[in-house]
Amino acid sequence: TFRSGCGIVVGTMTERRQIDLLAHETHSGPDAFETYRYLREEAPVYYDEANALWAVSRYEDVCHVARHPELFTSTEGNLPHMPADASMINQDGRQHTLQRGLVSKGFTPRRMRELADHIRLVTNELIDDLGTRTECEAVSELAARLPLRVIGEMLGLPHADHEHILHLTDIMVAGGSGPDYVTEEVDDAFTEFIDYHEREMALRREARTDDLLSLWLDAEIDGEKLEEDQMIFEHLLLFVGGSESTRSAISGGLLELMRHPEQRQYLIENRHDEAIMQNAVDEIIRWVTPFIRMCRTIVEPVELHGVTLTPDEKIMMIYPAACRDPRVYDRPDEFDVKRVHPKHHVAFGYGQHFCLGANLARLEVRIFFEELLGRMPDFALPKGQRPERLPSSFMRSLRRLPMVFSAPGPRRGA
């Protein structure tokens, strides 16, 4: 095995491409999926010397790393070369189970069933807000607002605060690309978020409300109340996970249905068939893969594809690459809402850290498209305009998606 800044070569030394695993262009640029193909086929265990970072990109390798916390731990942080915070995503084993258990009370199957009608109501209100207009910016006016409202209400945050907190978390997510992206603006946004969290918690200490923030105030782990920093980072994790990922899936799904009118027509005709719609949602999420990567820290020497990985080094799991692995998916680079998924995609992660809000995200995306396809089915990109992608090595998302359509029709049953 040969290690160089050009990656890992198993067997013979051949010239390899240099890939900056933390650069926005690597993951958000036009050649991102060609880079992922190269990594999967030519360098399945890649070493980025400049960033001192390993990466795996094949489906089974991503699952292997996620499946074995005794070899690849989350406790040293899930972002590259950035310290771990106190949230459940940076815990393993029993501590992770206990912290996740506190949050999961808001995400039970019963709670999801209760939320379905409300999600449908909010979706229709957003469509109503378009009035008689025939164009909009779909990310800010539709895709962002549905999950923002839902997770904001679950946390008990006043509606008037939702947009501002989303603005703060958008800034902080930019810092998730790596240490070089943690600017003064990111630090200021984090400070403001902490101040906001503490004000909201002070209100709940005076009088409890029916939301997750109040639940955490009364929660105990091994007889001990949660520390303030645990509550801050769980709050941030849920807000980002609950708003950013679903926004990405909805906006990415809109774009692909604009590009594939025959698939859109199939869904219009079958929008009342929950199984067909749910399958389409899984394809949208596989295709978009909102979170690009998470990192683990290597615990002990471990061999992967003939490469020996050294303890204390970081390893990155690249989810969009795994979600297009031809070893798992037939025609992986084709968007197909009729696709039969042979294995579940890893867009929500895998193993003990599988996304707690996955079922909520699926529910939001499904209901959004059921209602949209019924009320404004002819949405399209305006001629001469293009979507704008968010530059990031952490989130795969659209920043802007201009959209034209016929004025929305009435609500179902109206």
Coordinates of C-alpha atoms in Angstrom, one line a residue:
T1 CA 0.0 0.0 0.0
F2 CA 1.2 3.5 -0.9
R3 CA 0.0 6.6 0.8
S4 CA 0.3 10.0 -0.9
G5 CA -1.5 13.2 -1.2
C6 CA -3.0 11.7 -4.4
G7 CA -4.8 9.1 -2.4
I8 CA -4.3 5.4 -1.7
V9 CA -3.1 2.9 -4.2
V10 CA -3.5 -0.7 -3.5
G11 CA -0.9 -2.8 -5.3
T12 CA 0.9 -1.0 -8.1
M13 CA 1.8 2.7 -7.8
T14 CA -0.2 4.6 -10.5
E15 CA -0.8 8.2 -10.8
R16 CA -3.9 9.3 -8.7
R17 CA -6.0 12.4 -8.7
Q18 CA -5.6 14.8 -5.9
I19 CA -9.0 15.5 -4.2
D20 CA -9.6 18.1 -1.5
L21 CA -12.3 16.3 0.5
L22 CA -13.3 19.5 2.3
A23 CA -13.5 21.8 -0.8
H24 CA -17.0 23.0 -1.7
E25 CA -16.3 22.5 -5.4
T26 CA -15.5 18.8 -4.8
H27 CA -19.1 18.1 -3.6
S28 CA -21.2 21.0 -5.0
G29 CA -19.5 21.5 -8.3
P30 CA -20.6 20.1 -11.7
D31 CA -18.1 17.2 -11.5
A32 CA -19.0 16.0 -8.0
F33 CA -20.5 12.7 -9.1
E34 CA -17.6 12.0 -11.5
T35 CA -15.3 12.5 -8.5
Y36 CA -17.5 10.1 -6.5
R37 CA -17.3 7.5 -9.3
Y38 CA -13.6 7.8 -9.4
L39 CA -13.3 7.3 -5.6
R40 CA -15.6 4.3 -5.6
E41 CA -13.9 2.6 -8.5
E42 CA -10.3 3.6 -8.3
A43 CA -9.7 4.7 -4.7
P44 CA -12.3 3.1 -2.4
V45 CA -10.2 4.0 0.6
Y46 CA -8.8 7.4 -0.1
Y47 CA -6.4 9.5 1.9
D48 CA -6.4 13.3 1.6
E49 CA -3.0 14.3 2.9
A50 CA -3.7 18.0 2.9
N51 CA -6.6 17.6 5.3
A52 CA -5.3 14.5 7.1
L53 CA -8.5 12.7 6.3
W54 CA -9.5 9.3 5.0
A55 CA -12.7 8.7 3.0
V56 CA -14.9 5.7 2.0
S57 CA -17.4 6.0 -0.8
R58 CA -18.8 2.5 -1.5
Y59 CA -22.2 1.6 0.0
E60 CA -20.9 -1.5 2.0
D61 CA -17.9 0.4 3.3
V62 CA -20.0 3.3 4.5
C63 CA -22.3 0.8 6.2
H64 CA -19.2 -1.0 7.7
V65 CA -17.8 2.2 9.3
A66 CA -21.2 3.2 10.6
R67 CA -21.9 -0.3 11.9
H68 CA -18.8 -0.6 14.1
P69 CA -18.5 2.2 16.7
E70 CA -15.9 0.0 18.5
L71 CA -13.6 0.6 15.5
F72 CA -14.8 4.0 14.3
T73 CA -16.1 6.2 17.1
S74 CA -18.3 9.2 17.1
T75 CA -17.2 10.5 20.5
E76 CA -14.3 12.6 19.0
G77 CA -16.7 14.6 16.8
N78 CA -18.5 14.0 13.5
L79 CA -17.1 17.0 11.7
P80 CA -13.5 17.0 10.3
H81 CA -11.0 18.3 12.8
M82 CA -13.6 20.1 14.9
P83 CA -14.2 19.4 18.5
A84 CA -17.2 17.2 19.6
D85 CA -20.2 18.9 21.1
A86 CA -22.5 17.3 23.7
S87 CA -25.3 16.2 21.3
M88 CA -26.3 12.6 20.8
I89 CA -24.7 12.5 17.4
N90 CA -21.3 12.6 19.1
Q91 CA -22.0 9.8 21.5
D92 CA -21.8 6.0 21.2
G93 CA -23.2 3.0 23.0
R94 CA -25.2 3.5 26.2
Q95 CA -24.8 7.3 26.4
H96 CA -26.0 7.6 22.8
T97 CA -29.0 5.4 23.5
L98 CA -30.0 7.4 26.6
Q99 CA -29.7 10.8 24.9
R100 CA -31.5 9.6 21.8
G101 CA -34.2 8.1 24.0
L102 CA -35.0 11.5 25.4
V103 CA -35.4 13.1 21.9
S104 CA -37.2 10.1 20.3
K105 CA -40.3 10.8 22.4
G106 CA -41.2 13.5 20.0
F107 CA -40.8 11.2 16.9
T108 CA -42.8 8.1 17.7
P109 CA -45.0 6.5 15.0
R110 CA -48.1 7.7 16.9
R111 CA -46.7 11.2 16.9
M112 CA -46.1 11.0 13.2
R113 CA -49.7 9.9 12.6
E114 CA -50.9 12.9 14.6
L115 CA -48.7 15.3 12.6
A116 CA -49.8 14.1 9.2
D117 CA -53.0 16.2 9.0
H118 CA -51.1 19.3 10.3
I119 CA -48.4 18.9 7.7
R120 CA -51.1 18.7 5.0
L121 CA -52.7 21.9 6.4
V122 CA -49.4 23.8 6.5
T123 CA -48.6 22.6 2.9
N124 CA -51.9 23.9 1.7
E125 CA -51.4 27.2 3.5
L126 CA -48.1 27.7 1.8
I127 CA -49.7 27.0 -1.6
D128 CA -52.6 29.4 -0.7
D129 CA -50.0 32.1 0.1
L130 CA -49.0 32.1 -3.5
G131 CA -52.5 33.5 -4.3
T132 CA -53.0 34.0 -8.0
R133 CA -49.3 34.3 -8.7
T134 CA -47.7 32.2 -11.5
E135 CA -44.1 32.3 -10.3
C136 CA -42.1 32.0 -7.1
E137 CA -38.7 31.2 -5.7
A138 CA -39.4 27.6 -4.6
V139 CA -36.7 27.1 -2.0
S140 CA -37.5 30.1 0.3
E141 CA -41.3 30.2 -0.4
L142 CA -42.1 26.5 -0.3
A143 CA -39.3 24.0 0.4
A144 CA -37.9 25.8 3.4
R145 CA -41.1 26.9 5.0
L146 CA -42.8 23.5 5.5
P147 CA -40.1 21.8 7.6
L148 CA -39.2 25.0 9.3
R149 CA -42.7 25.4 10.6
V150 CA -43.0 21.7 11.7
I151 CA -39.7 21.4 13.6
G152 CA -40.1 25.0 15.0
E153 CA -43.5 24.0 16.5
M154 CA -42.2 20.7 17.8
L155 CA -39.5 22.7 19.7
G156 CA -42.1 25.2 20.8
L157 CA -40.5 28.2 19.1
P158 CA -42.7 31.2 18.3
H159 CA -43.7 31.4 14.6
A160 CA -42.3 34.9 14.5
D161 CA -38.8 33.6 15.3
H162 CA -38.6 30.7 12.8
E163 CA -37.2 32.6 9.9
H164 CA -34.5 34.3 12.0
I165 CA -33.4 31.0 13.6
L166 CA -33.2 29.4 10.1
H167 CA -31.0 32.3 9.0
L168 CA -28.7 31.6 12.0
T169 CA -28.5 27.9 11.3
D170 CA -27.9 28.5 7.6
I171 CA -24.8 30.5 8.6
M172 CA -23.7 27.8 11.1
V173 CA -24.1 25.0 8.5
A174 CA -21.6 26.8 6.3
G175 CA -19.1 26.3 9.1
G176 CA -19.8 22.6 9.0
S177 CA -17.6 22.3 5.9
G178 CA -14.5 22.4 8.0
P179 CA -12.3 24.6 10.3
D180 CA -11.3 26.9 7.4
Y181 CA -15.0 27.8 7.0
V182 CA -15.6 28.8 10.7
T183 CA -15.6 32.5 10.2
E184 CA -16.4 35.4 12.6
E185 CA -19.9 35.4 11.1
V186 CA -20.3 31.7 12.0
D187 CA -19.1 32.3 15.6
D188 CA -21.5 35.3 15.9
A189 CA -24.4 33.2 14.7
F190 CA -23.6 30.5 17.2
T191 CA -23.4 33.0 20.1
E192 CA -26.8 34.5 19.1
F193 CA -28.3 31.0 18.8
I194 CA -27.1 30.2 22.4
D195 CA -28.5 33.5 23.7
Y196 CA -31.9 32.7 22.0
H197 CA -31.9 29.1 23.4
E198 CA -31.2 30.4 26.9
R199 CA -34.1 32.9 26.7
E200 CA -36.5 30.2 25.5
M201 CA -35.4 27.9 28.3
A202 CA -35.8 30.7 30.9
L203 CA -39.5 31.0 29.8
R204 CA -40.0 27.3 30.2
R205 CA -38.5 27.3 33.7
E206 CA -41.2 29.8 34.6
A207 CA -44.0 27.7 33.0
R208 CA -43.6 24.4 31.2
T209 CA -45.1 24.1 27.7
D210 CA -45.9 21.0 25.6
D211 CA -42.8 20.9 23.5
L212 CA -39.3 19.2 23.3
L213 CA -37.5 22.0 25.1
S214 CA -39.7 21.6 28.1
L215 CA -39.3 17.9 27.9
W216 CA -35.5 18.2 28.2
L217 CA -35.8 20.4 31.3
D218 CA -37.5 17.6 33.2
A219 CA -35.4 14.8 31.7
E220 CA -32.8 12.8 33.6
I221 CA -30.0 10.5 32.6
D222 CA -29.0 8.2 35.5
G223 CA -30.7 10.5 37.9
E224 CA -28.9 13.6 36.6
K225 CA -30.6 16.5 34.9
L226 CA -29.3 17.4 31.4
E227 CA -26.4 19.9 31.3
E228 CA -27.2 23.2 29.6
D229 CA -24.7 22.5 26.8
Q230 CA -26.4 19.1 26.1
M231 CA -29.8 20.9 25.6
I232 CA -28.2 23.7 23.4
F233 CA -26.6 21.2 21.1
E234 CA -29.6 18.8 20.9
H235 CA -31.7 21.9 20.1
L236 CA -29.3 22.9 17.3
L237 CA -29.1 19.3 16.0
L238 CA -32.8 19.0 15.7
F239 CA -33.4 22.3 14.2
V240 CA -30.7 21.8 11.5
G241 CA -31.7 18.2 10.9
G242 CA -35.4 18.9 10.8
S243 CA -35.3 22.0 8.6
E244 CA -32.2 21.8 6.3
S245 CA -32.5 18.2 5.2
T246 CA -36.2 18.3 4.3
R247 CA -35.7 21.6 2.5
S248 CA -33.0 19.9 0.4
A249 CA -35.2 16.9 -0.4
I250 CA -38.2 19.0 -1.4
S251 CA -36.3 21.4 -3.6
G252 CA -34.3 18.7 -5.2
G253 CA -37.4 16.7 -5.8
L254 CA -39.1 19.7 -7.5
L255 CA -36.1 20.1 -9.8
E256 CA -36.0 16.5 -10.9
L257 CA -39.8 16.4 -11.5
M258 CA -39.3 19.5 -13.7
R259 CA -36.7 17.6 -15.6
H260 CA -38.7 14.4 -15.9
P261 CA -42.3 15.4 -16.9
E262 CA -43.3 11.8 -17.6
Q263 CA -42.4 10.8 -14.1
R264 CA -44.3 13.8 -12.7
Q265 CA -47.4 12.8 -14.7
Y266 CA -47.1 9.3 -13.3
L267 CA -47.1 10.7 -9.8
I268 CA -50.0 13.1 -10.6
E269 CA -52.1 10.1 -11.6
N270 CA -51.1 8.1 -8.5
R271 CA -50.8 10.8 -5.9
H272 CA -53.5 9.2 -3.8
D273 CA -51.6 5.9 -3.7
E274 CA -49.5 6.1 -0.5
A275 CA -47.1 3.2 -1.5
I276 CA -46.3 4.7 -4.9
M277 CA -45.7 8.2 -3.4
Q278 CA -43.6 6.8 -0.6
N279 CA -41.4 4.9 -3.1
A280 CA -41.0 8.1 -5.1
V281 CA -40.0 9.9 -1.9
D282 CA -37.3 7.4 -1.2
E283 CA -36.0 7.9 -4.7
I284 CA -36.0 11.6 -4.3
I285 CA -34.0 11.3 -1.0
R286 CA -31.6 8.8 -2.5
W287 CA -31.0 11.1 -5.4
V288 CA -30.6 14.3 -3.4
T289 CA -28.8 12.8 -0.3
P290 CA -29.1 16.1 1.7
F291 CA -26.2 15.4 4.1
I292 CA -22.9 14.8 2.2
R293 CA -20.8 13.3 5.0
M294 CA -20.1 12.5 8.6
C295 CA -16.8 11.6 10.1
R296 CA -15.6 9.1 12.6
T297 CA -12.3 8.7 14.5
I298 CA -10.4 5.4 14.0
V299 CA -10.1 3.6 17.4
E300 CA -7.6 0.8 16.6
P301 CA -5.7 -0.5 13.6
V302 CA -8.1 -1.8 11.0
E303 CA -7.6 -3.0 7.4
L304 CA -10.0 -2.0 4.6
H305 CA -9.4 -3.0 1.0
G306 CA -5.8 -3.8 1.9
V307 CA -5.2 -0.5 3.5
T308 CA -4.3 -0.3 7.2
L309 CA -6.0 2.6 8.9
T310 CA -4.2 4.1 11.9
P311 CA -5.8 5.0 15.3
D312 CA -6.8 8.6 16.0
E313 CA -7.1 9.5 12.3
K314 CA -10.4 10.8 10.9
I315 CA -12.4 8.9 8.3
M316 CA -15.2 10.4 6.2
M317 CA -18.3 8.5 5.0
I318 CA -19.5 10.1 1.7
Y319 CA -23.2 9.4 1.5
P320 CA -24.1 10.7 -2.0
A321 CA -21.4 8.4 -3.4
A322 CA -22.8 5.4 -1.6
C323 CA -26.3 6.2 -2.7
R324 CA -25.1 5.9 -6.4
D325 CA -23.1 2.7 -5.9
P326 CA -23.7 0.4 -9.0
R327 CA -22.9 -2.6 -6.7
V328 CA -26.2 -1.9 -5.0
Y329 CA -28.3 0.1 -7.5
D330 CA -29.2 -0.7 -11.1
R331 CA -28.8 2.5 -13.3
P332 CA -27.7 4.5 -10.2
D333 CA -27.2 7.7 -12.1
E334 CA -30.8 7.7 -13.3
F335 CA -33.6 9.3 -11.4
D336 CA -36.6 6.9 -11.4
V337 CA -39.5 7.2 -9.1
K338 CA -40.6 3.7 -10.0
R339 CA -37.3 2.2 -8.9
V340 CA -37.4 -0.9 -6.7
H341 CA -34.9 -0.2 -4.0
P342 CA -32.9 -3.4 -3.4
K343 CA -31.4 -2.0 -0.1
H344 CA -32.3 1.0 1.8
H345 CA -30.3 4.1 0.8
V346 CA -27.9 5.6 3.4
A347 CA -29.0 9.2 2.9
F348 CA -30.2 9.1 6.5
G349 CA -27.1 7.4 7.7
Y350 CA -26.9 3.9 9.0
G351 CA -26.6 1.9 12.2
Q352 CA -27.1 3.4 15.7
H353 CA -26.9 7.0 14.3
F354 CA -29.6 6.5 11.6
C355 CA -31.4 9.8 11.5
L356 CA -34.0 10.0 14.2
G357 CA -36.2 12.3 12.0
A358 CA -36.2 10.1 8.9
N359 CA -39.8 9.2 9.2
L360 CA -40.8 12.8 9.8
A361 CA -38.8 13.9 6.7
R362 CA -40.4 11.2 4.5
L363 CA -43.9 12.2 5.8
E364 CA -43.3 15.9 5.0
V365 CA -41.9 15.2 1.5
R366 CA -44.7 12.8 0.7
I367 CA -47.5 15.1 1.8
F368 CA -45.9 18.1 0.2
F369 CA -45.9 16.4 -3.2
E370 CA -49.3 14.9 -2.8
E371 CA -50.8 18.3 -2.3
L372 CA -48.6 20.2 -4.8
L373 CA -49.2 17.7 -7.6
G374 CA -52.9 18.0 -7.1
R375 CA -53.1 21.8 -7.0
M376 CA -50.3 23.1 -9.2
P377 CA -49.1 20.2 -11.3
D378 CA -47.5 22.1 -14.2
F379 CA -44.6 23.7 -12.4
A380 CA -41.4 24.3 -14.5
L381 CA -38.2 26.2 -14.6
P382 CA -38.6 29.6 -16.3
K383 CA -37.0 29.7 -19.7
G384 CA -33.4 30.9 -19.5
Q385 CA -33.1 30.5 -15.7
R386 CA -31.2 27.9 -13.8
P387 CA -31.2 26.7 -10.2
E388 CA -28.4 27.8 -7.9
R389 CA -26.7 25.2 -5.8
L390 CA -25.5 25.9 -2.2
P391 CA -21.7 25.8 -2.1
S392 CA -20.9 23.3 0.7
S393 CA -19.0 20.1 1.5
F394 CA -21.6 19.3 4.2
M395 CA -25.1 19.8 2.7
R396 CA -26.3 19.0 -0.9
S397 CA -28.9 21.6 -1.4
L398 CA -30.3 24.2 -3.8
R399 CA -30.0 27.8 -2.7
R400 CA -32.4 29.1 -5.3
L401 CA -35.0 27.4 -7.6
P402 CA -37.1 29.8 -9.7
M403 CA -40.4 28.2 -10.7
V404 CA -43.3 29.1 -12.9
F405 CA -46.8 27.4 -12.9
S406 CA -50.5 28.0 -13.5
A407 CA -52.3 29.7 -10.6
P408 CA -52.9 27.1 -7.9
G409 CA -56.2 25.2 -7.9
P410 CA -58.4 24.7 -4.9
R411 CA -57.6 22.5 -1.9
R412 CA -58.7 18.9 -2.1
G413 CA -62.4 18.7 -1.2
A414 CA -62.8 22.5 -1.4

